[in-house]
Coordinates of N, CA and C and ligand atoms in Angstrom, one line a residue:
M1 N 31.1 -107.5 -12.2 CA 31.5 -108.1 -10.9 C 32.7 -107.3 -10.4
A2 N 33.0 -107.5 -9.2 CA 34.1 -106.7 -8.5 C 34.8 -107.6 -7.5
L3 N 36.1 -107.3 -7.4 CA 36.9 -107.9 -6.3 C 36.7 -107.0 -5.0
L4 N 36.5 -107.6 -3.9 CA 36.3 -106.9 -2.7 C 37.6 -107.0 -1.8
D5 N 37.8 -106.0 -1.0 CA 39.0 -106.0 -0.1 C 38.7 -106.8 1.1
I6 N 39.7 -107.6 1.5 CA 39.6 -108.6 2.6 C 40.3 -108.0 3.8
L7 N 39.5 -107.9 4.9 CA 40.1 -107.5 6.2 C 41.0 -108.5 6.7
E8 N 42.1 -108.1 7.4 CA 43.1 -109.1 7.9 C 43.2 -108.9 9.4
F9 N 43.3 -110.1 10.1 CA 43.6 -110.1 11.6 C 44.8 -109.3 11.9
P10 N 44.8 -108.4 12.9 CA 43.8 -108.3 14.0 C 42.8 -107.1 13.8
D11 N 42.4 -106.9 12.6 CA 41.4 -105.8 12.3 C 40.2 -105.9 13.2
P12 N 39.9 -104.9 14.1 CA 38.8 -105.1 15.0 C 37.4 -105.3 14.3
R13 N 37.3 -104.9 13.0 CA 36.0 -105.1 12.3 C 35.7 -106.6 12.1
L14 N 36.7 -107.4 12.2 CA 36.5 -108.9 12.1 C 35.8 -109.4 13.3
R15 N 35.7 -108.6 14.4 CA 35.0 -109.0 15.6 C 33.5 -108.6 15.7
N16 N 33.0 -107.9 14.6 CA 31.6 -107.5 14.6 C 30.7 -108.7 14.5
K17 N 29.6 -108.7 15.1 CA 28.6 -109.7 14.9 C 27.6 -109.3 13.7
A18 N 27.5 -110.2 12.8 CA 26.7 -109.9 11.6 C 25.2 -110.0 11.8
A19 N 24.4 -109.1 11.2 CA 22.9 -109.1 11.3 C 22.3 -110.0 10.3
P20 N 21.1 -110.6 10.6 CA 20.4 -111.5 9.6 C 20.1 -110.7 8.3
V21 N 20.1 -111.4 7.2 CA 19.6 -110.9 5.9 C 18.1 -111.0 5.9
T22 N 17.4 -109.9 5.6 CA 15.9 -110.0 5.5 C 15.4 -109.6 4.1
V23 N 16.2 -109.0 3.3 CA 15.8 -108.6 2.0 C 16.6 -109.4 0.9
F24 N 15.9 -110.1 0.1 CA 16.5 -110.9 -1.0 C 16.2 -110.3 -2.3
D25 N 17.1 -109.4 -2.7 CA 16.9 -108.6 -3.9 C 18.1 -108.7 -4.9
A26 N 18.1 -108.0 -6.0 CA 19.1 -108.1 -7.0 C 20.5 -107.6 -6.4
A27 N 20.4 -106.6 -5.5 CA 21.7 -106.1 -4.9 C 22.3 -107.2 -4.1
L28 N 21.5 -108.0 -3.4 CA 22.1 -109.2 -2.6 C 22.7 -110.1 -3.6
G29 N 22.1 -110.4 -4.7 CA 22.6 -111.4 -5.7 C 23.9 -110.9 -6.3
R30 N 24.0 -109.6 -6.5 CA 25.3 -109.0 -7.0 C 26.4 -109.1 -6.0
F31 N 26.0 -108.8 -4.7 CA 27.1 -108.9 -3.7 C 27.6 -110.4 -3.5
I32 N 26.6 -111.3 -3.6 CA 27.0 -112.8 -3.5 C 28.0 -113.1 -4.6
D33 N 27.7 -112.6 -5.8 CA 28.6 -112.9 -7.0 C 30.0 -112.3 -6.8
D34 N 30.0 -111.1 -6.2 CA 31.3 -110.4 -5.9 C 32.0 -111.2 -4.8
M35 N 31.3 -111.7 -3.8 CA 32.0 -112.6 -2.8 C 32.6 -113.8 -3.5
L36 N 31.8 -114.5 -4.4 CA 32.4 -115.7 -5.0 C 33.6 -115.3 -5.9
E37 N 33.5 -114.2 -6.6 CA 34.7 -113.8 -7.4 C 35.9 -113.6 -6.6
T38 N 35.7 -112.9 -5.4 CA 36.8 -112.6 -4.5 C 37.4 -113.8 -3.9
M39 N 36.5 -114.8 -3.6 CA 37.0 -116.1 -3.0 C 37.8 -116.8 -4.0
Y40 N 37.3 -116.9 -5.3 CA 38.0 -117.7 -6.3 C 39.3 -117.0 -6.7
D41 N 39.3 -115.7 -6.7 CA 40.5 -114.9 -7.1 C 41.6 -115.1 -6.0
A42 N 41.3 -115.3 -4.8 CA 42.3 -115.3 -3.7 C 43.5 -116.2 -3.8
P43 N 43.3 -117.5 -4.1 CA 42.1 -118.3 -4.1 C 41.8 -118.9 -2.7
G44 N 40.5 -119.0 -2.5 CA 40.1 -119.6 -1.2 C 38.9 -120.6 -1.4
I45 N 38.5 -121.3 -0.3 CA 37.4 -122.2 -0.4 C 36.2 -121.7 0.4
G46 N 36.4 -120.6 1.1 CA 35.2 -120.1 1.8 C 35.5 -118.6 2.2
L47 N 34.4 -117.9 2.2 CA 34.5 -116.4 2.5 C 33.1 -116.0 3.2
A48 N 33.3 -115.3 4.3 CA 32.1 -114.7 5.0 C 32.1 -113.2 4.8
A49 N 30.8 -112.7 4.7 CA 30.7 -111.2 4.4 C 31.5 -110.4 5.4
T50 N 31.5 -110.8 6.6 CA 32.3 -110.1 7.7 C 33.7 -109.8 7.2
Q51 N 34.3 -110.7 6.4 CA 35.7 -110.6 6.0 C 35.9 -109.5 4.9
V52 N 34.8 -109.1 4.3 CA 34.8 -108.0 3.3 C 34.1 -106.8 3.9
N53 N 34.0 -106.7 5.2 CA 33.5 -105.6 6.0 C 32.0 -105.3 5.7
V54 N 31.3 -106.4 5.4 CA 29.8 -106.3 5.3 C 29.2 -107.1 6.4
H55 N 28.5 -106.5 7.4 CA 28.2 -107.3 8.6 C 26.8 -107.8 8.5
R56 N 26.6 -108.7 7.5 CA 25.4 -109.4 7.3 C 25.7 -110.9 7.2
R57 N 24.7 -111.8 7.5 CA 25.0 -113.2 7.7 C 24.9 -113.9 6.3
I58 N 26.0 -113.8 5.6 CA 26.2 -114.3 4.2 C 27.5 -115.0 4.2
V59 N 27.5 -116.3 3.7 CA 28.7 -117.1 3.5 C 28.7 -117.7 2.1
V60 N 29.9 -117.7 1.5 CA 30.0 -118.5 0.2 C 31.2 -119.5 0.4
I61 N 31.0 -120.7 -0.1 CA 31.9 -121.8 0.0 C 32.0 -122.6 -1.3
D62 N 33.2 -123.0 -1.7 CA 33.3 -124.0 -2.8 C 34.5 -124.9 -2.5
V63 N 34.3 -126.1 -2.1 CA 35.4 -127.0 -1.7 C 35.8 -127.9 -2.9
S64 N 35.2 -127.7 -4.1 CA 35.5 -128.5 -5.2 C 36.9 -128.1 -5.7
E65 N 37.5 -128.9 -6.6 CA 38.9 -128.6 -7.1 C 38.8 -127.6 -8.3
D66 N 37.6 -127.5 -8.9 CA 37.5 -126.8 -10.2 C 36.4 -125.8 -10.2
H67 N 36.1 -125.2 -9.1 CA 35.1 -124.1 -9.0 C 33.7 -124.5 -9.5
S68 N 33.4 -125.8 -9.4 CA 32.2 -126.4 -9.9 C 31.1 -126.5 -8.9
D69 N 31.3 -126.1 -7.6 CA 30.3 -126.3 -6.6 C 30.1 -125.1 -5.7
P70 N 29.8 -123.9 -6.3 CA 29.6 -122.7 -5.5 C 28.4 -122.9 -4.6
R71 N 28.6 -122.6 -3.3 CA 27.4 -122.7 -2.4 C 27.3 -121.4 -1.7
V72 N 26.0 -121.1 -1.4 CA 25.7 -119.8 -0.7 C 24.9 -120.2 0.5
F73 N 25.3 -119.7 1.7 CA 24.5 -119.9 2.9 C 24.2 -118.6 3.5
I74 N 22.9 -118.3 3.5 CA 22.4 -117.0 4.1 C 21.7 -117.4 5.5
N75 N 22.0 -116.6 6.5 CA 21.5 -116.8 7.8 C 21.7 -118.3 8.3
P76 N 22.9 -118.8 8.1 CA 23.2 -120.2 8.4 C 23.1 -120.5 9.9
E77 N 22.5 -121.7 10.3 CA 22.5 -122.2 11.7 C 22.9 -123.6 11.6
Y78 N 23.5 -124.2 12.6 CA 23.7 -125.6 12.6 C 23.6 -126.2 14.0
N79 N 23.3 -127.5 14.0 CA 23.3 -128.3 15.2 C 24.4 -129.4 15.1
V80 N 25.0 -129.7 16.2 CA 26.0 -130.7 16.3 C 25.2 -132.0 16.5
L81 N 25.5 -133.1 15.6 CA 24.7 -134.3 15.6 C 25.2 -135.3 16.6
D82 N 26.5 -135.4 16.9 CA 27.0 -136.4 17.9 C 28.2 -135.8 18.5
E83 N 28.9 -136.7 19.3 CA 30.0 -136.2 20.1 C 31.3 -136.2 19.3
E84 N 31.3 -136.8 18.2 CA 32.5 -137.1 17.4 C 33.2 -135.8 17.0
T85 N 34.5 -135.7 17.1 CA 35.2 -134.5 16.6 C 36.3 -134.9 15.6
A86 N 36.8 -134.0 14.9 CA 37.8 -134.2 13.9 C 38.8 -133.1 13.9
E87 N 40.1 -133.4 13.6 CA 41.1 -132.3 13.5 C 41.3 -132.0 12.0
H88 N 41.5 -130.7 11.8 CA 41.7 -130.3 10.4 C 42.7 -129.1 10.4
D89 N 43.6 -129.1 9.5 CA 44.4 -127.9 9.3 C 43.6 -126.8 8.6
E90 N 43.5 -125.7 9.3 CA 42.6 -124.6 8.8 C 43.5 -123.4 8.5
G91 N 43.1 -122.6 7.5 CA 43.7 -121.3 7.2 C 42.5 -120.4 7.0
C92 N 42.8 -119.1 6.6 CA 41.8 -118.1 6.5 C 42.3 -117.0 5.7
L93 N 41.5 -116.5 4.8 CA 41.9 -115.4 3.9 C 42.2 -114.1 4.7
S94 N 41.7 -114.1 6.0 CA 41.9 -112.9 6.8 C 43.1 -113.2 7.8
V95 N 43.8 -114.4 7.6 CA 45.0 -114.7 8.4 C 46.0 -115.3 7.4
P96 N 46.4 -114.5 6.4 CA 47.2 -115.1 5.3 C 48.5 -115.6 5.7
G97 N 48.8 -116.8 5.2 CA 50.1 -117.4 5.4 C 50.2 -118.3 6.6
F98 N 49.1 -118.5 7.4 CA 49.1 -119.3 8.6 C 48.1 -120.4 8.5
Y99 N 48.5 -121.6 8.8 CA 47.7 -122.8 8.9 C 47.9 -123.5 10.2
E100 N 46.8 -123.8 10.9 CA 47.0 -124.5 12.2 C 45.9 -125.5 12.4
T101 N 46.1 -126.6 13.2 CA 45.1 -127.6 13.4 C 44.1 -127.1 14.4
V102 N 42.8 -127.3 14.0 CA 41.7 -127.0 14.8 C 40.8 -128.3 15.0
V103 N 40.3 -128.5 16.2 CA 39.4 -129.6 16.5 C 37.9 -129.1 16.5
R104 N 37.1 -129.7 15.7 CA 35.6 -129.3 15.7 C 34.8 -130.5 15.6
P105 N 33.5 -130.3 15.9 CA 32.5 -131.4 15.7 C 32.6 -131.9 14.3
R106 N 32.5 -133.3 14.1 CA 32.6 -133.8 12.7 C 31.2 -133.8 12.0
H107 N 30.1 -134.0 12.8 CA 28.8 -134.2 12.1 C 27.9 -133.1 12.5
I108 N 27.5 -132.3 11.6 CA 26.5 -131.2 11.9 C 25.4 -131.2 10.9
R109 N 24.2 -130.6 11.2 CA 23.1 -130.4 10.3 C 22.9 -128.9 10.2
V110 N 23.1 -128.4 8.9 CA 23.0 -127.0 8.7 C 21.7 -126.6 8.0
T111 N 21.1 -125.5 8.5 CA 19.9 -125.0 7.9 C 20.3 -123.5 7.5
A112 N 20.0 -123.2 6.2 CA 20.3 -121.8 5.7 C 19.3 -121.5 4.6
M113 N 19.5 -120.3 4.1 CA 18.7 -119.9 2.9 C 19.6 -119.7 1.7
D114 N 19.0 -119.9 0.6 CA 19.7 -119.6 -0.7 C 19.5 -118.1 -1.1
R115 N 20.1 -117.8 -2.2 CA 20.0 -116.4 -2.6 C 18.6 -115.8 -2.9
K116 N 17.7 -116.8 -3.1 CA 16.3 -116.4 -3.3 C 15.5 -116.3 -2.0
G117 N 16.1 -116.7 -0.9 CA 15.4 -116.7 0.4 C 14.7 -118.0 0.7
D118 N 14.9 -119.1 -0.1 CA 14.4 -120.4 0.2 C 15.3 -121.1 1.2
S119 N 14.7 -121.8 2.1 CA 15.4 -122.5 3.2 C 15.9 -123.9 2.6
F120 N 17.0 -124.4 3.1 CA 17.4 -125.7 2.8 C 18.2 -126.3 4.0
T121 N 18.3 -127.6 4.1 CA 19.0 -128.3 5.2 C 19.9 -129.3 4.5
L122 N 21.1 -129.4 5.2 CA 22.2 -130.2 4.6 C 23.0 -130.8 5.8
E123 N 23.5 -132.0 5.6 CA 24.4 -132.6 6.5 C 25.8 -132.8 5.8
P124 N 26.6 -131.7 5.9 CA 27.8 -131.7 5.2 C 28.8 -132.7 5.8
Q125 N 29.7 -133.2 5.0 CA 30.8 -134.1 5.5 C 32.1 -133.5 5.2
G126 N 33.1 -134.0 6.0 CA 34.5 -133.7 5.7 C 34.8 -132.2 5.6
L127 N 35.5 -131.8 4.6 CA 36.0 -130.4 4.5 C 34.8 -129.4 4.4
L128 N 33.7 -129.8 3.8 CA 32.6 -128.8 3.8 C 32.0 -128.6 5.2
A129 N 32.0 -129.6 6.0 CA 31.5 -129.5 7.4 C 32.5 -128.5 8.2
V130 N 33.8 -128.7 8.0 CA 34.7 -127.8 8.6 C 34.5 -126.4 8.2
C131 N 34.4 -126.2 6.9 CA 34.3 -124.9 6.3 C 33.0 -124.1 6.7
V132 N 31.9 -124.9 6.8 CA 30.7 -124.2 7.2 C 30.8 -123.7 8.7
Q133 N 31.5 -124.5 9.5 CA 31.7 -124.0 10.9 C 32.6 -122.8 11.0
H134 N 33.7 -122.9 10.2 CA 34.7 -121.8 10.2 C 34.1 -120.5 9.7
E135 N 33.3 -120.6 8.6 CA 32.7 -119.4 8.1 C 31.5 -118.8 9.0
R136 N 30.8 -119.7 9.6 CA 29.7 -119.3 10.5 C 30.3 -118.6 11.7
D137 N 31.5 -119.1 12.1 CA 32.2 -118.4 13.2 C 32.5 -116.9 12.8
H138 N 32.9 -116.6 11.6 CA 33.2 -115.3 11.2 C 31.9 -114.4 11.4
L139 N 30.7 -114.9 11.2 CA 29.5 -114.1 11.4 C 29.3 -113.7 12.8
E140 N 29.9 -114.5 13.7 CA 29.9 -114.2 15.2 C 31.1 -113.4 15.6
G141 N 32.0 -113.0 14.7 CA 33.2 -112.3 15.1 C 34.3 -113.2 15.6
K142 N 34.2 -114.5 15.3 CA 35.2 -115.4 15.8 C 36.1 -115.9 14.7
L143 N 37.4 -116.1 15.0 CA 38.4 -116.5 14.0 C 39.0 -117.8 14.4
F144 N 39.6 -118.6 13.5 CA 40.2 -119.9 13.9 C 41.3 -119.7 14.8
V145 N 42.0 -118.6 14.8 CA 43.1 -118.3 15.7 C 42.6 -118.3 17.2
D146 N 41.3 -118.1 17.4 CA 40.8 -118.0 18.8 C 40.8 -119.4 19.4
Y147 N 41.0 -120.5 18.6 CA 41.0 -121.9 19.1 C 42.5 -122.3 19.4
L148 N 43.4 -121.4 19.1 CA 44.8 -121.7 19.3 C 45.3 -121.2 20.7
S149 N 46.5 -121.6 21.1 CA 47.0 -121.0 22.4 C 47.2 -119.5 22.2
S150 N 47.1 -118.8 23.3 CA 47.3 -117.3 23.2 C 48.7 -117.0 22.7
L151 N 49.7 -117.9 23.0 CA 51.1 -117.7 22.5 C 51.1 -117.7 21.0
K152 N 50.5 -118.8 20.4 CA 50.4 -118.9 19.0 C 49.7 -117.7 18.3
R153 N 48.6 -117.3 19.0 CA 47.7 -116.2 18.4 C 48.5 -114.9 18.4
T154 N 49.2 -114.7 19.5 CA 50.0 -113.5 19.7 C 51.1 -113.4 18.6
R155 N 51.8 -114.6 18.4 CA 52.9 -114.6 17.4 C 52.3 -114.3 16.0
I156 N 51.2 -114.9 15.7 CA 50.5 -114.6 14.4 C 50.2 -113.1 14.3
R157 N 49.6 -112.6 15.3 CA 49.2 -111.1 15.3 C 50.4 -110.3 15.1
I158 N 51.5 -110.5 15.8 CA 52.7 -109.7 15.6 C 53.3 -109.8 14.2
K159 N 53.3 -111.0 13.6 CA 53.8 -111.1 12.3 C 53.0 -110.4 11.3
L160 N 51.6 -110.5 11.4 CA 50.8 -109.8 10.5 C 50.8 -108.3 10.6
E161 N 50.9 -107.8 11.9 CA 51.0 -106.4 12.1 C 52.3 -105.9 11.5
K162 N 53.4 -106.6 11.5 CA 54.6 -106.2 10.9 C 54.4 -106.1 9.4
Q163 N 53.8 -107.1 8.8 CA 53.5 -107.1 7.3 C 52.6 -105.9 7.0
H164 N 51.7 -105.6 7.8 CA 50.8 -104.5 7.5 C 51.5 -103.1 7.6
R165 N 52.5 -103.0 8.5 CA 53.3 -101.8 8.6 C 54.1 -101.6 7.4
L166 N 54.7 -102.8 6.9 CA 55.6 -102.7 5.7 C 54.8 -102.3 4.5
R167 N 53.5 -102.7 4.5 CA 52.7 -102.5 3.3 C 52.2 -101.0 3.3
A168 N 52.0 -100.5 4.5 CA 51.4 -99.1 4.5 C 52.3 -98.0 4.0
Ligands
QAP1 C1 38.4 -121.6 5.5 O1 39.9 -120.5 4.1 C2 39.0 -123.0 5.7 O2 46.7 -118.4 4.4 C3 38.6 -121.0 4.2 O3 47.8 -117.3 2.2 C4 40.3 -123.3 5.3 O4 39.8 -120.3 1.9 C5 38.3 -124.0 6.2 C6 44.0 -118.9 2.0 C7 40.9 -124.5 5.4 C8 38.8 -125.3 6.4 C9 40.1 -125.5 6.0 C10 44.7 -118.9 3.2 C11 44.6 -118.3 0.9 C12 42.6 -119.4 1.9 C13 46.0 -118.4 3.2 C14 40.5 -120.2 2.9 C15 46.6 -117.8 2.1 C16 45.9 -117.8 0.9 C17 41.9 -119.7 3.0
CO2 CO1 38.2 -117.5 7.5

């Protein structure tokens, strides 16, 4: 297994739109395991392939406290089930050090494929529902900071760019 490098905002590669997965082979399985290892190492609760510069529709999530519930969503799609929304403080491994409140639909129905290519449907609740929407946004090139005011987003961008300059 291997740890993958995570792109950070405002890297323009985070704006790529990911292509559907069509081949379910051993290489896909190895990549999914590397994504899970990278997410747990961070540590994080969700990671999209876009964040590791692979522009394919692959998401891993584990919202358990003890790494006991790794979930894989390939080619995920969801429908909003009702008008209800919920606020949640969100962070992102690609926006390290920043947490802000985002409002999203509370009830969704997700359809995706597992690592073998078999379809499944799920009605996630709570943090899992938030995380599915956040990670699926990555596959469209969207980040949680896009839901914030442009002032907040600009402040975050400037702070991260400063950190990146110091690191280089
Ligand atoms: C998305 O994000 C998420 O800033 C997953 O310094 C997060 O795993 C959805 C992380 C919250 C819903 C609620 C963030 C790690 C991890 C940081 C993550 C950081 C270190 C974020
Ligand atoms: Co994220």
